[in-house]
Short mmCIF file of C-alpha atoms in Angstrom, two decimals:
data_model
loop_
_atom_site.label_atom_id
_atom_site.label_comp_id
_atom_site.label_asym_id
_atom_site.label_seq_id
_atom_site.Cartn_x
_atom_site.Cartn_y
_atom_site.Cartn_z
CA VAL A 1 -38.13 -0.67 37.61
CA ASP A 2 -36.26 -1.30 34.18
CA PRO A 3 -36.75 2.10 31.79
CA ALA A 4 -36.24 0.18 28.74
CA SER A 5 -39.38 -2.08 29.80
CA LEU A 6 -41.16 0.51 30.67
CA GLU A 7 -40.70 2.28 27.41
CA GLU A 8 -41.39 -0.62 25.77
CA ASP A 9 -44.62 -1.23 27.84
CA ARG A 10 -46.00 2.23 26.69
CA ILE A 11 -44.93 2.27 22.58
CA THR A 12 -46.58 -1.01 22.59
CA GLY A 13 -50.03 0.71 23.97
CA ILE A 14 -50.16 -0.59 27.48
CA PRO A 15 -52.66 2.25 29.50
CA GLU A 16 -50.34 4.77 31.57
CA GLU A 17 -52.55 3.04 34.59
CA ILE A 18 -51.43 -0.27 33.85
CA ILE A 19 -47.98 0.71 33.55
CA GLN A 20 -48.33 3.03 37.13
CA GLN A 21 -49.81 -0.19 38.92
CA GLU A 22 -47.72 -2.92 37.77
CA TYR A 23 -44.23 -0.84 38.00
CA TYR A 24 -44.74 1.76 40.52
CA CYS A 25 -47.74 0.28 42.54
CA SER A 26 -49.86 3.27 41.90
CA PHE A 27 -53.61 3.49 41.81
CA SER A 28 -54.24 7.30 42.13
CA ILE A 29 -54.35 8.17 38.54
CA SER A 30 -58.17 7.71 36.37
CA ASN A 31 -58.80 4.09 35.64
CA GLU A 32 -59.82 3.53 32.69
CA GLY A 33 -60.45 -0.06 32.98
CA SER A 34 -62.84 0.71 36.24
CA TYR A 35 -66.33 -0.49 35.63
CA PHE A 36 -67.43 2.79 38.17
CA GLY A 37 -64.58 5.03 37.63
CA GLN A 38 -66.62 7.54 35.58
CA GLN A 39 -69.52 7.30 38.11
CA MET A 40 -67.88 7.83 40.73
CA ALA A 41 -65.75 10.60 39.46
CA GLU A 42 -69.01 12.68 38.58
CA ALA A 43 -70.23 11.77 42.37
CA GLU A 44 -66.90 13.76 43.31
CA THR A 45 -67.36 16.50 40.87
CA GLN A 46 -71.32 16.86 41.40
CA GLY A 47 -70.77 17.01 45.39
CA ARG A 48 -72.18 14.02 45.98
CA ILE A 49 -69.55 12.70 48.27
CA ARG A 50 -69.99 14.41 51.23
CA THR A 51 -71.24 14.39 54.78
CA ALA A 52 -74.10 11.71 55.29
CA THR A 53 -74.68 11.18 58.78
CA TYR A 54 -77.49 8.86 60.47
CA ASP A 55 -80.61 10.30 60.75
CA PRO A 56 -82.47 8.43 63.65
CA ARG A 57 -85.96 9.28 61.55
CA HIS A 58 -85.35 6.40 58.81
CA PRO A 59 -84.22 2.72 59.33
CA VAL A 60 -80.72 1.65 57.84
CA HIS A 61 -80.71 -0.49 55.13
CA THR A 62 -77.61 -3.09 54.73
CA ALA A 63 -76.43 -4.82 51.53
CA TRP A 64 -73.90 -7.67 51.88
CA ASP A 65 -71.44 -9.96 49.99
CA PHE A 66 -70.26 -12.91 52.06
CA GLY A 67 -66.34 -14.01 52.13
CA VAL A 68 -65.52 -16.95 53.68
CA ASN A 69 -61.72 -16.92 53.10
CA ASP A 70 -62.13 -13.38 51.83
CA SER A 71 -63.57 -10.18 53.66
CA THR A 72 -67.36 -10.07 53.67
CA ALA A 73 -68.44 -6.47 53.09
CA ILE A 74 -71.40 -4.39 54.36
CA TRP A 75 -72.82 -1.20 52.79
CA PHE A 76 -74.97 0.94 55.35
CA VAL A 77 -77.54 2.80 53.75
CA GLN A 78 -80.77 5.06 54.22
CA THR A 79 -83.09 6.59 51.80
CA ASP A 80 -86.07 8.59 51.08
CA GLY A 81 -87.25 6.83 48.27
CA ARG A 82 -85.19 8.89 45.96
CA THR A 83 -81.62 9.79 47.14
CA ILE A 84 -79.61 6.82 48.83
CA TRP A 85 -77.01 8.08 51.46
CA ALA A 86 -74.11 5.44 52.27
CA ILE A 87 -73.46 6.14 55.60
CA ASP A 88 -71.20 3.45 56.71
CA PHE A 89 -69.40 0.59 55.36
CA PHE A 90 -67.67 -2.57 56.84
CA ASP A 91 -65.22 -5.21 54.92
CA LYS A 92 -62.54 -6.44 57.30
CA GLY A 93 -64.48 -9.74 58.49
CA ASN A 94 -62.13 -12.13 57.17
CA ASN A 95 -62.62 -15.72 58.40
CA LYS A 96 -65.26 -14.35 60.73
CA GLY A 97 -68.92 -15.75 61.44
CA LEU A 98 -72.21 -14.84 61.54
CA PRO A 99 -72.54 -13.95 65.34
CA GLU A 100 -69.37 -11.52 64.89
CA PHE A 101 -71.28 -9.71 62.34
CA ALA A 102 -74.37 -9.72 64.51
CA GLN A 103 -72.48 -8.43 67.50
CA LEU A 104 -71.48 -5.59 64.51
CA LEU A 105 -74.93 -4.54 63.89
CA GLN A 106 -75.69 -4.33 67.60
CA GLN A 107 -72.71 -2.30 68.22
CA LYS A 108 -73.65 0.32 65.28
CA GLY A 109 -77.09 0.80 67.24
CA TYR A 110 -78.91 1.90 64.09
CA VAL A 111 -82.54 1.27 63.48
CA TYR A 112 -82.47 -1.24 60.61
CA GLY A 113 -85.03 -1.79 57.87
CA THR A 114 -83.60 -4.14 55.13
CA HIS A 115 -81.16 -6.72 55.19
CA LEU A 116 -80.22 -7.58 50.93
CA ALA A 117 -77.70 -10.74 50.41
CA PRO A 118 -76.87 -12.01 47.35
CA HIS A 119 -78.08 -15.58 45.94
CA ASP A 120 -75.77 -17.53 47.56
CA VAL A 121 -76.91 -17.00 51.02
CA MET A 122 -79.17 -19.61 50.75
CA LYS A 123 -76.52 -22.46 50.21
CA ARG A 124 -73.35 -21.10 51.42
CA GLU A 125 -72.25 -22.07 54.52
CA PHE A 126 -69.64 -20.49 57.31
CA GLY A 127 -68.26 -24.14 58.79
CA THR A 128 -70.99 -24.49 61.10
CA GLY A 129 -73.08 -26.45 58.69
CA ASP A 130 -76.01 -24.11 58.70
CA GLN A 131 -77.25 -22.05 55.85
CA ILE A 132 -76.36 -18.85 56.17
CA MET A 133 -80.08 -17.71 55.64
CA GLN A 134 -81.31 -19.64 58.62
CA ALA A 135 -78.17 -19.01 60.66
CA ALA A 136 -78.63 -15.31 60.08
CA TYR A 137 -82.49 -15.07 60.88
CA ASP A 138 -81.76 -17.42 64.09
CA LEU A 139 -79.43 -14.22 65.18
CA GLY A 140 -82.10 -11.76 64.46
CA ILE A 141 -80.61 -10.72 60.90
CA HIS A 142 -83.82 -11.26 58.61
CA PHE A 143 -82.27 -11.25 54.77
CA THR A 144 -84.22 -10.51 51.98
CA VAL A 145 -82.80 -12.42 48.58
CA VAL A 146 -81.72 -10.47 45.52
CA PRO A 147 -82.53 -12.68 42.69
CA ARG A 148 -79.28 -13.79 40.76
CA THR A 149 -78.18 -11.68 37.49
CA ASP A 150 -75.12 -11.80 35.18
CA LYS A 151 -72.25 -9.52 36.00
CA LYS A 152 -73.42 -7.40 32.79
CA ALA A 153 -76.45 -6.73 34.67
CA GLN A 154 -74.73 -6.18 37.73
CA HIS A 155 -72.80 -3.26 36.51
CA GLN A 156 -75.85 -1.82 34.71
CA ALA A 157 -77.60 -1.52 37.85
CA GLY A 158 -74.58 -0.20 39.69
CA HIS A 159 -74.11 2.53 36.95
CA PHE A 160 -77.86 3.46 37.55
CA LEU A 161 -77.54 3.66 40.86
CA ILE A 162 -74.15 5.72 41.78
CA PRO A 163 -75.83 9.22 40.12
CA ARG A 164 -78.53 8.48 43.13
CA MET A 165 -76.03 8.25 45.92
CA VAL A 166 -74.45 10.46 48.85
CA PHE A 167 -71.35 8.81 49.92
CA ASP A 168 -69.87 9.76 53.17
CA PRO A 169 -65.94 10.53 52.87
CA ILE A 170 -64.99 9.21 56.35
CA SER A 171 -67.52 6.67 56.97
CA CYS A 172 -67.34 4.77 53.53
CA GLU A 173 -63.77 5.73 52.61
CA ARG A 174 -62.66 2.37 52.07
CA GLY A 175 -65.93 1.59 49.71
CA ILE A 176 -65.32 4.37 48.00
CA LEU A 177 -62.04 3.52 46.80
CA GLY A 178 -63.48 0.06 45.90
CA LEU A 179 -65.79 1.11 43.73
CA LYS A 180 -63.18 3.11 41.72
CA GLY A 181 -60.71 0.54 42.29
CA TYR A 182 -63.28 -2.31 40.83
CA GLU A 183 -62.06 -3.20 37.15
CA ARG A 184 -61.41 -5.16 33.98
CA GLU A 185 -58.77 -7.84 33.94
CA TRP A 186 -56.18 -6.34 31.33
CA ASP A 187 -55.36 -8.53 28.18
CA ARG A 188 -51.44 -8.02 27.83
CA ALA A 189 -51.21 -10.62 24.57
CA ALA A 190 -54.55 -8.81 22.98
CA LYS A 191 -53.77 -5.08 24.80
CA VAL A 192 -57.02 -4.59 25.62
CA PHE A 193 -59.06 -4.46 28.68
CA SER A 194 -61.36 -7.89 28.78
CA ASN A 195 -64.99 -7.93 30.26
CA THR A 196 -63.87 -10.48 32.94
CA PRO A 197 -63.52 -8.40 36.33
CA LYS A 198 -60.27 -8.66 38.10
CA HIS A 199 -60.72 -10.57 41.48
CA ASN A 200 -58.79 -7.94 43.98
CA TRP A 201 -59.16 -6.43 46.93
CA ALA A 202 -62.20 -4.27 45.86
CA SER A 203 -64.05 -6.91 44.43
CA HIS A 204 -66.15 -8.01 47.47
CA ILE A 205 -66.59 -3.94 47.99
CA ALA A 206 -68.15 -3.67 44.49
CA ASP A 207 -70.48 -6.97 44.95
CA ALA A 208 -71.76 -5.77 47.82
CA PHE A 209 -72.66 -2.63 46.30
CA MET A 210 -74.45 -4.30 43.26
CA THR A 211 -76.52 -6.25 45.64
CA LEU A 212 -77.43 -2.84 46.72
CA ALA A 213 -77.72 -2.08 43.27
CA CYS A 214 -80.09 -5.20 42.05
CA GLY A 215 -81.92 -5.11 45.12
CA VAL A 216 -82.98 -1.53 46.03
CA ASP A 217 -86.17 -2.03 44.63
CA LEU A 218 -86.55 -4.85 47.30
CA ILE A 219 -86.24 -2.36 49.96
CA ARG A 220 -89.61 -2.10 51.68
CA GLU A 221 -91.49 0.96 53.05
CA THR A 222 -90.07 0.25 56.30
CA THR A 223 -92.16 2.08 59.15
CA ARG A 224 -90.86 2.79 62.41
CA HIS A 225 -92.85 0.15 63.65
CA ASP A 226 -91.78 -2.24 61.37
CA ALA A 227 -88.17 -1.16 61.97
CA TYR A 228 -86.13 -2.99 64.36
CA THR A 229 -82.00 -3.31 66.07
CA ILE A 230 -80.24 -5.97 67.61
CA GLY A 231 -79.94 -4.44 70.64
CA ASN A 232 -81.55 -2.58 73.64
CA PHE A 233 -84.04 -0.30 71.28
CA ASP A 234 -87.98 -1.87 70.91
CA PRO A 235 -89.33 -0.19 67.88
CA ARG A 236 -92.87 -1.36 68.94
CA GLN A 237 -92.21 1.56 71.79
CA TYR A 238 -91.56 3.75 69.50
CA ASN A 239 -94.28 6.09 70.75
CA THR A 240 -92.23 6.59 74.22
CA TYR A 241 -89.37 7.27 72.99
CA ALA A 242 -90.55 9.41 70.41
CA LYS A 243 -91.52 11.91 73.08
CA GLN A 244 -87.74 13.32 73.06
CA ALA A 245 -87.20 15.37 70.07
CA ASP A 246 -84.18 14.22 70.44
CA PHE A 247 -83.80 10.74 70.11
CA ASP A 248 -81.71 8.63 68.82
CA PRO A 249 -81.31 4.61 69.31
CA ARG A 250 -77.44 4.83 69.37
CA ARG A 251 -77.31 7.13 72.49
CA LEU A 252 -80.01 4.92 74.28
CA SER A 253 -78.59 3.47 77.69
CA ASP A 254 -81.05 1.39 79.08
CA GLY A 255 -84.10 -0.22 77.56
CA GLN A 256 -86.50 2.70 78.72
CA GLY A 257 -85.69 5.40 76.10
CA HIS A 258 -83.37 7.64 78.26
CA SER A 259 -80.42 8.51 76.66
CA PRO A 260 -78.34 11.97 76.59
CA MET A 261 -78.89 14.91 74.12
CA HIS A 262 -78.40 14.34 70.43
CA GLU A 263 -75.69 16.75 69.16
CA GLY A 264 -73.99 17.61 66.08
CA ASP A 265 -75.79 15.33 63.92
CA GLY A 266 -77.27 16.92 61.45
CA GLY A 267 -79.03 14.24 59.72
CA MET A 268 -78.87 13.14 56.13
CA GLU A 269 -78.03 15.62 53.59
CA SER A 270 -80.26 16.23 50.29
#
C-alpha cells in the first residue's frame, strides 16, 4: 500500500469504505454505497437476524435468480402472511443445470408452495435448448413469474420487505452478507456513488432477494393439500401423516409417513 496515494484519496473525498476495499480488500466497515446496508443494520439491531428454523406446518416458498456463467441464487422462506422468515439460502450453482437444482430442492425435504422466478425464466436456456420455465415444469418445479420492473422499483421493494423479514444467521449467512455487499458503483472522476449497481459476487444474491420482494404478493395462500415436495412426501395424504404430532417431511424414511421423533426444532419464531 502506497501511503501517499492512500492519503491523497482520503483528501480528495473518496469514502473510507472504498479505500478499505481497494487498498485492503476489507468489506467489514459500514457500506455507504450499499443499497440495503441500512435496512440490514436495522434488522440486526432489532434482533431480526436470529434463529429461524423450518416449521413443517407452513410451506416453503423460493425466490430465484438464474446464472448461466455465474451463480444461481435461491432464497427459501416461510410466512404467516405478515412476517417472512428466511430459513435457508443457496448460491453455489455455477454452470449447473435445472436437474441439479431439482435434486437440491428434493434433498432439502421441504414442503413447497410458490417458486418465484424473474421474468427471464421465459426465455433463457441452460444449453439444452429448453425454455427454463418448461424445463423446470418437467422436473416438478412450477415457477410463478414475477413481472419485470426497473431497478429503482426493485430496490424500493427490497427496502419495504426487509423490515418484515427474519434471517437465520447460519443457514442464510452468505445471503445476509450479499444483501449488505450489494452496492452502487463508485465514480472516481465525479467522486460520488452512481445509480448503477456494481456487478460483483453479491449481485445474484440481491437479485434473487428482489425477485422475492417484487413477487411477495404472488405467494398464494397455500394449503397443506396444495403444497408439494419433490420426493417421498405426498401432501394429498396429509391426513395420514398429520396423526403424528411430530411429523416433519424432512425426516420421512419411506412413502407411508413413518418418521423418527422430531426433536429440537422450535419452528418459526415470531
